[in-house]
Structure formats: structure tokens, C-alpha cells
CSV table of C-alpha atoms in Angstrom, one decimal:
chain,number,residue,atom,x,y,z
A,1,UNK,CA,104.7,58.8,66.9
A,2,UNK,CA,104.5,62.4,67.9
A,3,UNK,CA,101.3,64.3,67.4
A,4,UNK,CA,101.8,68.1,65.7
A,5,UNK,CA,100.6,70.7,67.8
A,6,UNK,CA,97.8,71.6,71.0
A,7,UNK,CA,98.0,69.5,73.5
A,8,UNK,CA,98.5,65.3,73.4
A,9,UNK,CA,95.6,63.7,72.2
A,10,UNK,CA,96.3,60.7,74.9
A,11,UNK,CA,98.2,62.1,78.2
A,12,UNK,CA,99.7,60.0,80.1
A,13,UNK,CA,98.4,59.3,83.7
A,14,UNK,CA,101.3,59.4,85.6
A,15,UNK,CA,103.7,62.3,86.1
A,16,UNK,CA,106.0,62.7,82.6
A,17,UNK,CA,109.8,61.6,82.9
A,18,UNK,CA,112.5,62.5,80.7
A,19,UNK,CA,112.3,60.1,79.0
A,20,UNK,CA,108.6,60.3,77.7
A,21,UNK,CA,109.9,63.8,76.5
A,22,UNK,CA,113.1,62.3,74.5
A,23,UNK,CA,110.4,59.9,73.1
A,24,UNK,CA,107.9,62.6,71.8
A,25,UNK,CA,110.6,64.7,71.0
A,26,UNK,CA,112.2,61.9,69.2
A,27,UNK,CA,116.4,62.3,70.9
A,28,UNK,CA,118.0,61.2,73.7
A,29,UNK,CA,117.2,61.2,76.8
A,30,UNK,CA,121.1,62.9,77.6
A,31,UNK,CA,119.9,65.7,75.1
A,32,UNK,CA,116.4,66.7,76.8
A,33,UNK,CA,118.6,66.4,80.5
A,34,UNK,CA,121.5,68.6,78.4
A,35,UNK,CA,118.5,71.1,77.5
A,36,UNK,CA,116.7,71.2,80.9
A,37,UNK,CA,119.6,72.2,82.8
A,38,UNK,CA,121.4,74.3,80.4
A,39,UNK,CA,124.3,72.5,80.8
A,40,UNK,CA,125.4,72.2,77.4
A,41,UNK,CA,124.4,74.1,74.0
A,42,UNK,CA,121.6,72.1,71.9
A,43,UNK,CA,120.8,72.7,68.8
A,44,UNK,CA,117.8,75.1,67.8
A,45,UNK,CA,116.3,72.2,65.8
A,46,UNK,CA,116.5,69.7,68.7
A,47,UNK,CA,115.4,72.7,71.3
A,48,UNK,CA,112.7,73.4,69.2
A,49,UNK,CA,111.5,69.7,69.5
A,50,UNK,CA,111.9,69.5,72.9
A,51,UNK,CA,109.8,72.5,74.0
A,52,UNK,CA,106.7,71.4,72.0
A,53,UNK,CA,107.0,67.6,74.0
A,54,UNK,CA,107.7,69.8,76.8
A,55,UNK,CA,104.6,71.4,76.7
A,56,UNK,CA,102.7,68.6,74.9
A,57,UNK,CA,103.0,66.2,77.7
A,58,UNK,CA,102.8,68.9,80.9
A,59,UNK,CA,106.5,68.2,81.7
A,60,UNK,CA,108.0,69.7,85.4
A,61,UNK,CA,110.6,68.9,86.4
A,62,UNK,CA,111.3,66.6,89.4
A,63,UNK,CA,112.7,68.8,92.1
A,64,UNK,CA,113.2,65.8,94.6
A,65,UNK,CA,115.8,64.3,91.4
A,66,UNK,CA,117.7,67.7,91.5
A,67,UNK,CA,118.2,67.7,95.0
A,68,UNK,CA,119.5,64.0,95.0
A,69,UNK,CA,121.6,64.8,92.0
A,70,UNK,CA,123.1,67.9,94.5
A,71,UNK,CA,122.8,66.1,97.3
A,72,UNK,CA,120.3,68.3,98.5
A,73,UNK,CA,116.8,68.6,100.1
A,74,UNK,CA,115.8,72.0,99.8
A,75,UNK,CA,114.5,71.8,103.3
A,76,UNK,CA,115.9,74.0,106.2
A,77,UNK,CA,114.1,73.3,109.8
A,78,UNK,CA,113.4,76.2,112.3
A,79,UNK,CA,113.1,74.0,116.1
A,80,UNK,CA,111.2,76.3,118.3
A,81,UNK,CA,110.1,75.0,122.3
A,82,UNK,CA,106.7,75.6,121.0
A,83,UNK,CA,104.1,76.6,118.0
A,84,UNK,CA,101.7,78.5,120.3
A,85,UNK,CA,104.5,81.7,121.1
A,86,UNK,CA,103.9,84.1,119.1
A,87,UNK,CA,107.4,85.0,119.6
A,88,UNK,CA,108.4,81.6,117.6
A,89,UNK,CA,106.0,83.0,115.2
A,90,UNK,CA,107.7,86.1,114.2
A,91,UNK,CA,110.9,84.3,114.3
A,92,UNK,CA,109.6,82.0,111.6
A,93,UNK,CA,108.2,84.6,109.4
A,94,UNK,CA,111.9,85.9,109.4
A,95,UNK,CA,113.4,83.0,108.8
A,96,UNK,CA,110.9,81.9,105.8
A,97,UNK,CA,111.4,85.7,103.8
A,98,UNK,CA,114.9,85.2,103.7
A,99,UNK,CA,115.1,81.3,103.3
A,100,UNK,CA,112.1,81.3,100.3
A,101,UNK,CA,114.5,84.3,98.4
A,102,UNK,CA,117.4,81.9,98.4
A,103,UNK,CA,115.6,79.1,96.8
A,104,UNK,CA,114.3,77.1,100.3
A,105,UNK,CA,111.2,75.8,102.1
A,106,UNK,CA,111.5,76.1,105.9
A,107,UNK,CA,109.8,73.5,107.9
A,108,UNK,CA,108.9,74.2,111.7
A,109,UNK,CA,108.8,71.7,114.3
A,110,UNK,CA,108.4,72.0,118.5
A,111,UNK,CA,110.6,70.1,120.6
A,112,UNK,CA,108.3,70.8,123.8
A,113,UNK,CA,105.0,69.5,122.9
A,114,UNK,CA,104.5,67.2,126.0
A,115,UNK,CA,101.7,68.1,128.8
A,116,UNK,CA,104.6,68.7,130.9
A,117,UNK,CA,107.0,70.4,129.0
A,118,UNK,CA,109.6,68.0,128.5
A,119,UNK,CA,112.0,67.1,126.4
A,120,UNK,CA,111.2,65.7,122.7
A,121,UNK,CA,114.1,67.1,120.9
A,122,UNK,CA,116.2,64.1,120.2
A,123,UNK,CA,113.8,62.3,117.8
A,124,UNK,CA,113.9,65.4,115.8
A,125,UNK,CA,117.4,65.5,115.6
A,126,UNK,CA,117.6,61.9,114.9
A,127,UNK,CA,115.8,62.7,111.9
A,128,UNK,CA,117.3,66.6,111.1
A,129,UNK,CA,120.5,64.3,111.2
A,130,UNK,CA,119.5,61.7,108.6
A,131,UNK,CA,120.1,64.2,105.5
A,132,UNK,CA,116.6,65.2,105.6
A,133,UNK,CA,117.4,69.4,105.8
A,134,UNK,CA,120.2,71.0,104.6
A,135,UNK,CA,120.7,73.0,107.6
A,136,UNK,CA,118.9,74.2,110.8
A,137,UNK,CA,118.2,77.0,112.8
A,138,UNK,CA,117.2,76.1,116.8
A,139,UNK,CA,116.3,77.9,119.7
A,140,UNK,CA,118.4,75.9,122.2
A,141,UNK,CA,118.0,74.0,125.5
A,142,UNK,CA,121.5,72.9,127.7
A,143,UNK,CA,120.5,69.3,127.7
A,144,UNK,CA,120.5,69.4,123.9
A,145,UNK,CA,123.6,70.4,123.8
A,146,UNK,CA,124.8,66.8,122.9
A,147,UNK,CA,122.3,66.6,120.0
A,148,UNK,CA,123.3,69.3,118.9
A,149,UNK,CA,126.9,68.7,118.4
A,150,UNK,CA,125.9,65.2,117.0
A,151,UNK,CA,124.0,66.8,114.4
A,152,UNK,CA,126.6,69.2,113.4
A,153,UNK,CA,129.3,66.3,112.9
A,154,UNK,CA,126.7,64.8,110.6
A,155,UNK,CA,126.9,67.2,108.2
A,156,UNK,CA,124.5,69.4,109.4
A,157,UNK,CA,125.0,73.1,109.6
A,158,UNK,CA,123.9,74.9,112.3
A,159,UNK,CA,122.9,78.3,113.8
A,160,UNK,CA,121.4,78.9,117.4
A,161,UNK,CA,119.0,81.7,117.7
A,162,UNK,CA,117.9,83.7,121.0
A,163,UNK,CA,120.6,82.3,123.1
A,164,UNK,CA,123.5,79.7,123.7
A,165,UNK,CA,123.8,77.0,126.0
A,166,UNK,CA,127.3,76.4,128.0
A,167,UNK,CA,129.4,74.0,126.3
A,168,UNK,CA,131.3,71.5,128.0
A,169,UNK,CA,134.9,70.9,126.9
A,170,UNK,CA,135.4,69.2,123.4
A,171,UNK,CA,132.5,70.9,122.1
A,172,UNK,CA,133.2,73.9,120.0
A,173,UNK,CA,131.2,77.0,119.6
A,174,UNK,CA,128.2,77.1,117.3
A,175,UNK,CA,127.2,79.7,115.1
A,176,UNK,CA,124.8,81.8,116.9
A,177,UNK,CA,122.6,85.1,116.5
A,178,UNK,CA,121.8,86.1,120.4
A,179,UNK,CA,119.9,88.9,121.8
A,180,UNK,CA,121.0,91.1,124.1
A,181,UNK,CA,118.5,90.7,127.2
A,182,UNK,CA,121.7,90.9,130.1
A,183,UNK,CA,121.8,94.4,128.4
A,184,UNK,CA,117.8,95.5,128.0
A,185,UNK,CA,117.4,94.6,131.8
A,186,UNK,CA,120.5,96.4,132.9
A,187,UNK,CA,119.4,99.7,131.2
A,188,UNK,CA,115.5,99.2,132.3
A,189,UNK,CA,116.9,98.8,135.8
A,190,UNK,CA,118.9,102.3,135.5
A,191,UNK,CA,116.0,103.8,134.1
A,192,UNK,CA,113.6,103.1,137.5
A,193,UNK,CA,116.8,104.4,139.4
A,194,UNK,CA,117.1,107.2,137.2
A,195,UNK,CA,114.0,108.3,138.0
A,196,UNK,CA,114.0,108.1,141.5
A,197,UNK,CA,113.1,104.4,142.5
A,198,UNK,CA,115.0,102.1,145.0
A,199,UNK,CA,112.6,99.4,145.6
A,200,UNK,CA,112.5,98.0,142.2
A,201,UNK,CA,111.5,94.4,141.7
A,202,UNK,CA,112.4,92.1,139.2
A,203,UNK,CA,109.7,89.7,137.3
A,204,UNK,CA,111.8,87.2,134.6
A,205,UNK,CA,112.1,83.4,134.1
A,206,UNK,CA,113.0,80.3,135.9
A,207,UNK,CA,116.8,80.8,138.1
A,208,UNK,CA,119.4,79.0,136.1
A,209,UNK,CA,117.7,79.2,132.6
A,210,UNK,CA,119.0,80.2,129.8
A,211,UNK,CA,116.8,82.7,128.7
A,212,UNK,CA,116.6,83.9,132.8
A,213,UNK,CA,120.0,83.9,133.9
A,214,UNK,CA,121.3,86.7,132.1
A,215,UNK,CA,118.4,89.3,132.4
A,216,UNK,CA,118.9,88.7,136.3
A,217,UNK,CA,122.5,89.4,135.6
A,218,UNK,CA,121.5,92.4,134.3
A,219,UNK,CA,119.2,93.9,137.1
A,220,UNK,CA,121.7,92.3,139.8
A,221,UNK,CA,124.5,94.6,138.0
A,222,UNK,CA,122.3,97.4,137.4
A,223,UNK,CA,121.6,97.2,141.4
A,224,UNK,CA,125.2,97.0,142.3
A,225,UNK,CA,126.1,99.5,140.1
A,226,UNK,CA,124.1,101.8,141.9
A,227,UNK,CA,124.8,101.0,145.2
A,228,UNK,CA,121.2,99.1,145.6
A,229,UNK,CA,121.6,96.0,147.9
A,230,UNK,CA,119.6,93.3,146.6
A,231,UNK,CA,116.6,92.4,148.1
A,232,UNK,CA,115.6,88.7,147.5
A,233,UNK,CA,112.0,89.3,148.4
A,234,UNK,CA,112.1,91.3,145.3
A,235,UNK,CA,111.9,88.8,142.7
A,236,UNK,CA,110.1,86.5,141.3
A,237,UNK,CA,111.6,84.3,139.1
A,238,UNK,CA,109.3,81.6,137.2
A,239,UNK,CA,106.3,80.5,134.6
A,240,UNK,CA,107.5,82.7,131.7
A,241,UNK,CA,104.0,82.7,130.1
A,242,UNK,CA,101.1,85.0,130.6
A,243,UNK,CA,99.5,83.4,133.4
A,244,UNK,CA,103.1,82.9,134.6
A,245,UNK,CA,104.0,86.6,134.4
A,246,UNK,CA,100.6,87.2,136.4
A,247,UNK,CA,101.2,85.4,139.5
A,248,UNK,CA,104.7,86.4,140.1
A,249,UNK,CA,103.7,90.0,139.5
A,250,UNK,CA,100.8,89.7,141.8
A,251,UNK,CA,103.3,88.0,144.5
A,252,UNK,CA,105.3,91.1,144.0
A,253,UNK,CA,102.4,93.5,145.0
A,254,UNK,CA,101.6,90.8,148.1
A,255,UNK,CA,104.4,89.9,149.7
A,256,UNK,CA,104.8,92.7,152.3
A,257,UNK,CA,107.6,94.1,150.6
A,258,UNK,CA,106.2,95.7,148.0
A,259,UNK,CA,108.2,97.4,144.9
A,260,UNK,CA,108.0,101.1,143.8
A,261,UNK,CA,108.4,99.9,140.5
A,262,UNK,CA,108.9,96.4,138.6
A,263,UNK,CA,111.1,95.4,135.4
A,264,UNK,CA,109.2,92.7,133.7
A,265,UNK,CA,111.4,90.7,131.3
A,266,UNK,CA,109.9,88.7,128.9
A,267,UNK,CA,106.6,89.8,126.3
A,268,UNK,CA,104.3,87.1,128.3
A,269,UNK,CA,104.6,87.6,131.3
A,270,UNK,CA,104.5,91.5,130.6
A,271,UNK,CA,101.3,90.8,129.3
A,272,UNK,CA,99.7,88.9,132.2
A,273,UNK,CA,101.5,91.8,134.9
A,274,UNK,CA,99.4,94.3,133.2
A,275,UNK,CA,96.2,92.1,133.9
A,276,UNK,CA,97.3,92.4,137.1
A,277,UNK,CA,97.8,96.0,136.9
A,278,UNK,CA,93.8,96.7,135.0
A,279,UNK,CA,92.7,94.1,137.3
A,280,UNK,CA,93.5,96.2,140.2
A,281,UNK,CA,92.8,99.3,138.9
A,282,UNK,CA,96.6,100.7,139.3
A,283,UNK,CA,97.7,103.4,138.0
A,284,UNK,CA,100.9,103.4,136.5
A,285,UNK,CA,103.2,105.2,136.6
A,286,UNK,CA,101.4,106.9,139.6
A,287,UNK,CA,100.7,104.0,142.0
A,288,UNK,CA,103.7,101.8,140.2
A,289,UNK,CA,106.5,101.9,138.0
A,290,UNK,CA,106.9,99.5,135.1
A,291,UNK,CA,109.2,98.4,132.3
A,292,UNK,CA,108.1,95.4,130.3
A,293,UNK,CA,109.2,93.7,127.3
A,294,UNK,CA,106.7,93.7,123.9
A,295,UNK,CA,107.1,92.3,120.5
A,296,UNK,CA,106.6,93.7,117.1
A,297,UNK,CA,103.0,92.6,117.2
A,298,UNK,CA,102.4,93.5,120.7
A,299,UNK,CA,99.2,95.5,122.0
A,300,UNK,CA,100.0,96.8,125.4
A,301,UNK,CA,97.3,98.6,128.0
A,302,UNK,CA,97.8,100.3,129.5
A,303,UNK,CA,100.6,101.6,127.6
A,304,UNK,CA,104.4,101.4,129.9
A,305,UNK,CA,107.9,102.1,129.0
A,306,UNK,CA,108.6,99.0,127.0
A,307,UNK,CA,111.8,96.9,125.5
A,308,UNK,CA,110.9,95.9,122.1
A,309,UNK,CA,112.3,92.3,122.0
A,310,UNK,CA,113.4,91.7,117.3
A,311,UNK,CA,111.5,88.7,117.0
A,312,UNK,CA,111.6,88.7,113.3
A,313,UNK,CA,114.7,90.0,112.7
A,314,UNK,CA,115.9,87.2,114.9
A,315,UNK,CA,115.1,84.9,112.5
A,316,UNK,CA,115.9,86.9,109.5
A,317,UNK,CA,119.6,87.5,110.7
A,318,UNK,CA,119.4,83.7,111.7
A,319,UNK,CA,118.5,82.7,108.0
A,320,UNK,CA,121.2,85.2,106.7
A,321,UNK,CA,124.2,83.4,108.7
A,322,UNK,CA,122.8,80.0,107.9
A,323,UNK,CA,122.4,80.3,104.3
A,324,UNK,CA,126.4,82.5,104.6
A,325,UNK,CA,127.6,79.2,106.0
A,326,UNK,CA,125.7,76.9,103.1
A,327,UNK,CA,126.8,78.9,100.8
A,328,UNK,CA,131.0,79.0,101.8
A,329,UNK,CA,131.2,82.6,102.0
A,330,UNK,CA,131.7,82.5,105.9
A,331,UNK,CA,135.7,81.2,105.6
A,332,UNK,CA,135.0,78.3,107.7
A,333,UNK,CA,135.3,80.9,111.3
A,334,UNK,CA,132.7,80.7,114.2
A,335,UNK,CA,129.6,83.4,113.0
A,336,UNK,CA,128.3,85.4,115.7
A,337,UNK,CA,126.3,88.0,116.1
A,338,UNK,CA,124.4,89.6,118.9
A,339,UNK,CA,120.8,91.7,118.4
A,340,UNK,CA,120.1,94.5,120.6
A,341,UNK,CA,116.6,95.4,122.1
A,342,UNK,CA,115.0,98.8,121.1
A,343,UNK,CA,113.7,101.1,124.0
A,344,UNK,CA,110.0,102.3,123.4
A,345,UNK,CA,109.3,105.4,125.8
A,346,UNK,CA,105.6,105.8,127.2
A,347,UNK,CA,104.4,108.5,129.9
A,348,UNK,CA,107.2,109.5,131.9
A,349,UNK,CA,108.2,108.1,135.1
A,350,UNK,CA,107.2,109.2,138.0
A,351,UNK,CA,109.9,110.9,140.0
A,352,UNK,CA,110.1,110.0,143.9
């Protein structure tokens, strides 16, 4: 028997169902479910009814039975290498503005948590791939390349951020939001020659990377372009972390062939070759030249010539093309978009 007004004198225990609601309200269950989504018109009378059981009883509805019902999860995952960049950081709180406005939760997961840095992606795709998100955004490795195009033929939609691995034949393109690093290094490069510097040395990541093969691209063509022949003792290729970015800087400085000036290409090891640079007491651009790479949150000292690297817009352009592509609006074509580095003067350089 239902109870007139304020709230149930007995409330149940256990989460309220439809059909407690049809039974306080005293209709159908197919009525309250007709209400709820607004499928159908009820009756004032009946709606009436239904709010006061609605409210009586607590009611919310179950979000895990609408997403069944759509065949949905509401889940979108963001796979980063690891949690403690803060470069995957400002990627994620990109990607969670844009995904939260549109109705999702974004759930963040490392695929490089090992000591040794290796591989633990495929047990997250293996589970990405049982229907548990509705799409994904990744920052990609080449060996995952297979994963990733056994995810994708699962139903799974999608997008690459930062860069794209080479795909072998029978694997077609993925949609992707790069950024233009081939480009920042090129132009950092023509900067030091620019301004007068020939012996210019080149700090970046690991040779054959991803992430390091095009910025050495672009200080290679920068060289050529110039007329520079390039000198191997130059650079350092490695550890793209802080510590990383220290000792190949340092190596730089100690190798007998030392620079006139340095590009440092990623926000890490930027900031460990300026602990190099306080640690030594350089001063720059006086005893040395440098272009780095920050981040939106970066605090640089001293304070050099710097390409600002769009972590979060990364991930908020990355959210855009994914929830295009749930959504239909894309026409069914490869999405791709490319995000270029801002340049973010300091004290001039020092002309030789």
C-alpha cells in the first residue's frame, strides 16, 4: 500500500528497481520505464504518481542498465607509457574536459609499469577489447601495432596521440592527432645557425624511436640545409627522462668536441641539461647556446629559448576526433591531424 507524502516510512535496503517504483506508484513497470526515458507521453495522473514513488523510495537510475540497453559502457581509456610524466598528465586533463562534456568517464592506464620498462600493453588490450570502453585514445609503441589493429577489428574505435608507428602491409591507417617535433627541431636548429652557430649538438631520444627518429630528422635536415656536415660526436641520443637528459648533455660538454650551442628535444631531458647548466655555473647564452622543449606547466631556470610542446591540447584534440568517430559524423575517412609546437623567445642569442 503506498504511504502519502515525506519520505517512506520503511525504505528498502537495497538499491530501488523499477519495479519497486511501479509498485508504489501502483502501474506498470513498462509505464515508469516509458516515464524515465521519455520515450513515450504518460499521462499527468500516472506522471504524477510516479514522481512521488520516485522520490519516496530514493530512485536513480541504473546507469550500468542504460549502457547495456545501448550497448554501451560510458568508459573511454587514455593508455599512456606511464603515470609519473607529467606530460601524460596534461594529456589526460585534455582528454577528461572534453570526454566528461560529452557524457563520458575516462579511465587511464600505463602499459610500461615494469622495473625495466617493458612491455605490458597486451593484457590491457585484451581487456580494452572485451567491450569494456567504448573507444580509446593511446600513445603508441611499434610492437603494439598488432594490438592495436586487433582491437580496432573488435569494435573498438581508435585514435593514436603524439605519434604513429609504421604499419606493415594489411594494416590500414589509424586515426591519429601527431605533433609536429620533425618540424620544432628543424626550426630550433635554424635558429642556432641563424645566429651565428656551427657546432650545434643535438640532445633527443633513443635512435630508431618513435618519438626520436623524427626530431633527428629534423636537425639532420636543418644541418644539410645549411651546408653543416654532421658531426656524429655531436649527439647524444638516449634516456629521455630528466636524469636521462642530464648525462647526455653533460657528455656533450665532455667529449672533446664540444658544442657552441645544443637543441634539447624533449621537456625532461631539458630539464636535467639545465642542471647541468646551474650545476656548472654556465652562462647561457654567453658560454652556451640552448633551445629546449617545455610544457604548459613547465618552470625553466635559467630561462632559454624554448619549444612549447601542447600537452593538453593533445589530448583535447585527441578526445574531439574520438568522440567525431563515435558519434558518425567523421563519414567513415581516416581522421588526421597534426599539432604544431609554439616557439617561446628568451634573451637573445648570442651572435658568433
Amino acid at each position: 500500500m503506498s504511504t502519502e507524502g515525506g519520505p517512506h516510512p520503511n525504505p528498502p535496503l537495497r538499491r530501488a528497481t523499477i519495479a519497486d517504483v511501479a509498485r508504489e506508484a501502483g502501474t506498470s513497470p513498462a509505464l515508469v520505464s516509458r516515464f524515465l526515458t521519455g520515450n513515450q507521453r504518460v499521462s499527468e495522473a500516472s506522471a504524477a504518481r510516479i514522481r512521488k514513488a520516485v522520490d519516496r523510495l530514493g530512485y536513480v537510475p541504473s546507469v550500468t542498465a542504460r549502457n547495456l540497453r545501448l550497448r554501451q559502457t560510458g568508459l573511454i581509456a587514455l593508455v599512456v607509457p606511464y603515470l609519473d610524466n607529467p606530460l601524460y598528465s596534461l594529456h589526460a586533463t585534455g582528454a577528461e574536459r572534453e570526454l566528461a562534456a560529452a557524457g563520458f568517464l575516462t579511465v587511464v592506464c600505463s602499459t610500461r609499469t615494469k622495473p625495466d620498462g617493458s612491455y605490458l600493453g597486451r593484457s590491457f588490450f585484451d581487456t580494452l577489447g572485451a567491450g569494456r570502453v567504448d573507444g580509446a585514445l593511446i600513445f603508441p609503441y611499434q610492437e603494439e601495432v598488432g594490438d592495436l589493429d586487433t582491437l580496432r577489428a573488435q569494435g573498438t574505435p581508435i585514435v593514436l596521440i603524439d605519434r604513429v608507428p609504421m604499419l606493415p602491409d594489411g594494416i590500414a591507417p589509424f586515426d591519429a592527432v601527431t605533433v609536429d617535433n620533425e618540424g620544432a627541431v628543424f626550426n630550433a636548429t635554424v635558429r642556432l645557425i641563424e645566429a651565428g652557430h656551427r657546432r650545434i649538438g643535438l640532445v633527443s631520444l633513443r635512435a630508431g624511436s618513435l618519438s626520436g627518429i623524427p626530431r633527428f630528422l629534423g636537425y639532420k635536415n636543418a644541418l644539410q640545409a645549411a651546408g653543416i656536415e654532421l658531426n656524429r660526436d655531436l649527439v647524444a641520443l638516449g634516456d629521455g627522462s630528466d636524469l636521462g637528459g642530464a648525462t647526455l648533455f653533460a657528455g656533450l660538454l665532455d667529449n672533446g668536441c664540444r658544442p657552441d650551442a645544443i637543441v634539447v628535444a624533449t621537456t625532461l631531458q631539458t630539464r636535467g641539461a639545465l642542471e647541468v647548466v646551474r650545476r656548472r655555473e654556465l652562462q647561457v647564452p654567453r658560454d652556451l647556446a640552448v633551445i629546449g622543449y617545455r610544457h604548459d606547466q613547465s618552470v625553466l631556470w635559467p630561462e632559454i629559448p624554448t619549444y612549447r610542446y601542447p600537452g593538453q591540447t593533445l589530448g583535447e584534440v585527441a578526445a574531439q576526433m574520438l568522440l567525431n568517430r563515435l558519434s558518425g559524423k567523421d563519414g567513415g575517412d581516416v581522421l588526421s591531424e597534426s599539432l604544431g609546437l609554439e616557439f617561446v623567445p628568451s634573451s637573445p642569442l648570442q651572435m658568433h
